[in-house]
Coordinates of C-alpha atoms in Angstrom, one line a residue:
M1 CA 69.7 66.5 103.3
S2 CA 68.6 67.7 106.7
V3 CA 71.1 68.9 109.4
T4 CA 71.0 69.2 113.1
S5 CA 72.0 72.4 114.7
P6 CA 75.2 72.3 116.8
F7 CA 73.8 75.1 118.9
R8 CA 70.7 73.1 120.3
R9 CA 70.3 73.4 124.0
T10 CA 69.0 70.6 126.2
T11 CA 66.5 73.0 127.7
T12 CA 64.5 75.6 126.0
P13 CA 65.9 79.1 126.7
S14 CA 63.6 82.0 127.4
R15 CA 63.2 84.4 124.5
T16 CA 64.2 87.2 126.9
R17 CA 67.3 85.1 127.4
R18 CA 67.0 85.2 131.2
W19 CA 68.4 88.7 131.6
A20 CA 68.5 88.6 135.4
L21 CA 71.8 87.0 136.2
A22 CA 73.9 87.6 139.2
A23 CA 76.4 90.3 138.2
L24 CA 80.1 89.7 138.6
A25 CA 81.9 91.8 141.2
A26 CA 82.2 95.3 140.0
F27 CA 85.7 96.5 139.4
T28 CA 87.4 99.8 138.7
L29 CA 89.9 100.0 135.9
V30 CA 92.9 102.0 137.1
A31 CA 94.4 104.8 135.0
A32 CA 95.2 103.7 131.5
P33 CA 98.9 103.4 130.5
A34 CA 100.7 106.2 128.8
A35 CA 100.1 104.6 125.5
A36 CA 96.4 104.6 126.3
A37 CA 96.0 108.1 127.7
A38 CA 92.4 109.4 127.9
A39 CA 91.4 111.2 124.7
P40 CA 89.4 114.5 124.8
A41 CA 85.7 114.1 125.3
T42 CA 84.7 115.1 121.8
S43 CA 82.9 113.3 119.0
D44 CA 84.7 111.2 116.5
A45 CA 82.9 110.4 113.2
G46 CA 85.2 107.5 112.5
V47 CA 84.1 105.5 115.6
L48 CA 81.3 103.5 113.8
A49 CA 82.9 103.3 110.4
T50 CA 83.9 99.7 110.9
S51 CA 81.4 96.9 111.4
H52 CA 82.2 94.7 114.4
K53 CA 81.2 91.3 115.5
S54 CA 81.4 89.9 119.0
P55 CA 84.9 89.2 120.4
F56 CA 84.0 85.5 121.0
S57 CA 83.6 82.3 119.1
C58 CA 80.5 81.5 116.9
G59 CA 77.4 80.8 118.9
K60 CA 78.7 82.1 122.3
T61 CA 76.4 84.4 124.3
F62 CA 77.8 86.7 126.9
Y63 CA 76.6 89.9 128.6
A64 CA 77.9 93.2 127.3
N65 CA 77.9 95.6 130.3
N66 CA 78.4 99.3 129.6
W67 CA 78.7 100.5 133.2
S68 CA 77.0 103.8 134.2
G69 CA 79.6 105.8 136.1
G70 CA 82.9 104.7 137.6
H71 CA 84.2 102.9 134.5
N72 CA 87.5 104.0 133.0
P73 CA 87.2 105.0 130.2
N74 CA 83.6 105.8 130.2
G75 CA 81.8 103.9 127.4
S76 CA 83.9 100.8 127.4
I77 CA 82.3 97.4 127.7
D78 CA 82.8 94.6 130.3
W79 CA 82.0 91.2 128.7
Q80 CA 80.7 89.0 131.5
S81 CA 79.4 85.4 132.1
Y82 CA 75.9 84.7 130.9
D83 CA 73.3 82.0 131.7
G84 CA 75.8 79.6 133.4
D85 CA 78.4 79.9 130.7
A86 CA 81.5 81.2 132.6
I87 CA 83.6 83.6 130.5
N88 CA 87.0 82.9 132.1
G89 CA 89.3 81.2 129.6
E90 CA 87.2 81.9 126.6
T91 CA 89.0 82.6 123.3
V92 CA 89.1 86.3 122.4
R93 CA 88.8 87.1 118.7
A94 CA 89.3 90.3 116.7
T95 CA 85.9 92.0 116.1
A96 CA 87.2 93.4 112.8
A97 CA 90.2 93.1 110.6
G98 CA 93.4 95.2 111.2
T99 CA 96.8 95.2 112.7
A100 CA 97.1 94.0 116.3
T101 CA 99.7 95.2 118.8
F102 CA 100.3 93.2 122.0
D103 CA 101.2 94.8 125.4
D104 CA 101.5 93.8 129.0
E105 CA 101.1 96.3 131.9
G106 CA 101.7 93.6 134.5
S107 CA 99.6 93.9 137.6
T108 CA 98.2 97.3 136.8
S109 CA 95.7 98.9 134.4
Y110 CA 94.9 96.8 131.4
G111 CA 97.2 93.9 132.3
K112 CA 97.8 91.9 129.2
W113 CA 96.0 93.7 126.4
V114 CA 95.7 94.0 122.6
Q115 CA 95.0 97.0 120.4
I116 CA 93.8 96.5 116.8
V117 CA 94.0 99.4 114.4
H118 CA 91.5 98.9 111.6
S119 CA 91.8 100.1 107.9
D120 CA 89.9 103.3 108.5
G121 CA 92.1 104.3 111.5
T122 CA 89.6 103.3 114.1
R123 CA 90.7 100.9 116.8
T124 CA 89.5 98.4 119.4
R125 CA 91.1 97.3 122.7
Y126 CA 90.9 94.0 124.5
A127 CA 92.1 94.0 128.1
H128 CA 92.8 91.8 131.2
L129 CA 93.7 88.9 129.0
A130 CA 95.0 85.7 130.6
T131 CA 97.1 84.8 127.5
M132 CA 98.0 86.4 124.2
V133 CA 99.0 84.8 121.0
R134 CA 102.0 87.0 120.6
A135 CA 104.6 88.4 123.0
P136 CA 104.4 92.0 124.3
G137 CA 105.7 94.4 121.7
Q138 CA 104.9 92.2 118.7
T139 CA 102.4 92.9 116.0
M140 CA 100.4 90.8 113.6
S141 CA 97.8 91.2 110.8
V142 CA 94.4 89.9 111.8
S143 CA 91.2 89.1 110.1
Q144 CA 87.8 89.4 111.7
G145 CA 87.6 86.3 113.9
T146 CA 91.3 85.8 114.4
A147 CA 92.1 84.5 117.9
I148 CA 94.3 87.0 119.8
G149 CA 94.1 85.6 123.4
T150 CA 91.9 84.3 126.2
V151 CA 89.8 85.9 128.9
G152 CA 91.4 86.4 132.3
S153 CA 91.7 88.9 135.1
T154 CA 95.2 90.5 134.7
G155 CA 96.0 94.1 135.6
G156 CA 93.5 96.2 137.6
S157 CA 90.7 93.6 137.5
E158 CA 88.8 92.0 140.4
A159 CA 87.0 89.2 138.4
P160 CA 87.5 87.4 135.1
H161 CA 86.0 89.4 132.2
L162 CA 87.0 91.0 128.9
H163 CA 87.4 94.8 128.9
Y164 CA 86.6 96.0 125.4
E165 CA 86.7 99.5 123.8
Q166 CA 85.9 100.9 120.4
R167 CA 87.8 104.1 119.6
G168 CA 87.8 106.5 116.7
S169 CA 90.8 107.4 114.6
T170 CA 91.7 110.2 117.0
G171 CA 91.4 108.0 120.1
V172 CA 88.0 109.1 121.3
V173 CA 86.1 106.3 123.0
D174 CA 82.7 105.5 121.5
T175 CA 80.3 105.6 124.5
S176 CA 77.7 103.6 122.5
P177 CA 79.7 100.8 120.8
T178 CA 77.9 98.4 118.4
V179 CA 78.7 94.7 118.0
E180 CA 76.6 92.2 116.0
G181 CA 74.3 95.1 115.1
V182 CA 73.5 95.6 118.8
T183 CA 74.3 99.0 120.3
V184 CA 75.2 99.1 124.0
S185 CA 75.0 102.6 125.4
V186 CA 76.2 103.8 128.8
G187 CA 74.0 102.2 131.5
Q188 CA 72.9 99.3 129.4
K189 CA 73.6 95.6 129.8
K190 CA 72.7 93.3 126.9
A191 CA 73.2 89.6 126.1
V192 CA 74.8 89.3 122.7
T193 CA 75.3 86.1 120.7
S194 CA 78.4 85.9 118.5
T195 CA 78.4 85.2 114.8
N196 CA 82.2 85.7 114.7
A197 CA 84.3 82.9 113.2
C198 CA 81.2 81.0 112.1
G199 CA 82.7 80.2 108.7
G200 CA 80.3 80.5 105.9
G201 CA 82.6 81.9 103.3
S202 CA 82.7 85.7 102.7
N203 CA 79.0 86.6 102.7
P204 CA 79.1 90.4 103.1
Y205 CA 75.8 90.5 105.0
T206 CA 75.2 89.6 108.7
P207 CA 71.9 88.5 110.3
T208 CA 71.5 91.7 112.2
E209 CA 72.0 93.8 109.1
V210 CA 69.3 91.9 107.3
C211 CA 66.7 91.9 110.1
G212 CA 67.5 95.5 111.1
S213 CA 68.0 97.6 114.2
G214 CA 67.0 96.1 117.6
F215 CA 67.3 92.4 116.6
S216 CA 69.7 90.1 118.3
V217 CA 70.6 86.5 117.3
I218 CA 69.2 84.0 119.8
D219 CA 69.7 80.8 117.8
Q220 CA 71.3 79.5 114.7
A221 CA 71.8 76.3 112.7
A222 CA 74.5 75.3 110.2
L223 CA 73.3 74.1 106.8
G224 CA 76.3 71.8 106.2
T225 CA 78.9 73.8 104.5
V226 CA 76.6 75.8 102.2
G227 CA 75.1 78.3 104.6
R228 CA 73.5 79.0 108.0
T229 CA 70.0 80.0 109.2
Y230 CA 69.4 82.4 112.1
L231 CA 66.6 83.2 114.5
L232 CA 66.7 86.7 115.9
Y233 CA 64.5 88.5 118.4
N234 CA 63.7 92.2 119.1
S235 CA 63.0 92.5 122.9
G236 CA 61.6 96.0 122.4
T237 CA 58.9 95.0 119.9
G238 CA 58.4 91.3 120.6
A239 CA 59.1 90.4 117.0
N240 CA 61.0 87.4 115.7
C241 CA 63.1 87.4 112.5
V242 CA 64.6 84.5 110.4
V243 CA 67.3 84.9 107.8
T244 CA 69.3 82.4 105.9
L245 CA 72.8 83.3 104.7
K246 CA 74.5 81.5 101.8
S247 CA 78.2 80.6 101.9
T248 CA 78.4 79.1 98.4
N249 CA 77.6 80.6 95.0
L250 CA 77.9 84.1 96.6
G251 CA 76.8 86.8 94.2
T252 CA 75.1 84.2 91.9
P253 CA 71.4 83.6 92.2
S254 CA 70.6 80.1 93.6
A255 CA 67.9 78.4 95.7
V256 CA 67.7 79.6 99.3
S257 CA 64.8 79.9 101.8
A258 CA 63.9 81.1 105.3
F259 CA 60.6 80.5 107.3
L260 CA 59.0 81.3 110.6
E261 CA 55.9 79.7 112.1
P262 CA 54.3 80.8 115.4
E263 CA 52.6 77.9 117.1
G264 CA 48.9 77.9 116.1
S265 CA 49.5 80.2 113.1
S266 CA 50.4 79.8 109.5
R267 CA 53.9 79.6 108.3
T268 CA 55.6 82.6 106.5
T269 CA 58.3 81.7 104.0
D270 CA 60.6 83.6 101.8
S271 CA 62.2 81.4 99.1
G272 CA 63.6 82.0 95.7
S273 CA 66.8 82.3 93.7
Y274 CA 68.9 84.8 95.7
S275 CA 72.5 86.0 95.5
Y276 CA 73.3 86.2 99.2
Y277 CA 70.4 85.5 101.6
A278 CA 66.7 84.7 102.1
G279 CA 64.6 86.8 104.4
P280 CA 64.0 88.7 106.6
V281 CA 60.9 86.8 107.6
K282 CA 59.4 88.7 110.6
R283 CA 56.5 87.7 112.8
S284 CA 55.3 89.0 116.2
A285 CA 54.6 86.1 118.6
P286 CA 54.9 87.2 122.3
G287 CA 54.5 84.3 124.7
T288 CA 54.2 81.8 121.8
C289 CA 56.5 79.0 120.7
V290 CA 58.0 79.3 117.2
K291 CA 59.2 76.9 114.6
W292 CA 61.9 78.3 112.3
G293 CA 64.5 77.3 109.7
G294 CA 65.6 77.5 106.2
S295 CA 67.6 75.9 103.3
V296 CA 70.3 76.5 100.8
G297 CA 70.0 74.2 97.8
G298 CA 69.1 70.7 99.0
T299 CA 70.3 71.2 102.6
S300 CA 67.6 72.3 105.1
Y301 CA 67.0 72.8 108.8
T302 CA 63.7 72.8 110.7
S303 CA 63.5 73.5 114.4
P304 CA 61.0 72.1 116.9
F305 CA 58.5 74.6 118.4
E306 CA 60.7 76.5 120.9
H307 CA 61.7 79.9 122.4
C308 CA 58.2 80.0 124.0
D309 CA 58.5 82.6 126.8

């Protein structure tokens, strides 16, 4: 059978994802609470040991803004509204599994915030929350994608956003955090699309891992309950990439495919009996519409020609 993507837009988005968006009011995070005292500015090899997804629900795209100067602590990300999708009130999810601790600094500093300590000792922080799923002082075990609160503007915040940090096991802040395979270094602002809480079983691979460094998810389509196909783009090279991930028969070879077709050119397809995914199928098509899709078993998706700019 064929399926229709729940992520279709009524208008065709630009491949560059319309990066120029009016920025939210800049804010300054006041001194962190005692429990969050600044760590020494040294490297911490454990910072990137855990793989992180976006802290938002599947298919949501928001700006990840790593301010250059004036942000406390340096290297933390402010997640902000993107392309008309206001971030205020959005569900905040764990970017990786671990043990979450809930806290509330009132009208100062982080306001309502959560820290998650991951299995390797690294940690993530989520601040200025409007609501939390547990009371201050409580803890809970979370999986990647578990809801922990909602976006707000509590504490030392001047506009709704999510303050997010990745820290090593010694507390050192990673100044170039990576989510969904996208690294956001100090001074950079990137639109990142979430694959968090998308379902799809326990496939150990992600679209960005399969396509490689520099690629970001710009569209996706569910293949019923058996998998999901993704379109990614590398703004640095102008290349597109399609990958289809299975969510059934994982680890067992079965029929799966991925294809990419620039308008006016031939179609490139990867199909076969694979254990986890088909692809990556990569094509360069700057300024050209593309048709993309894939299948798992008898369930398939084919897009129209889109993402033309």
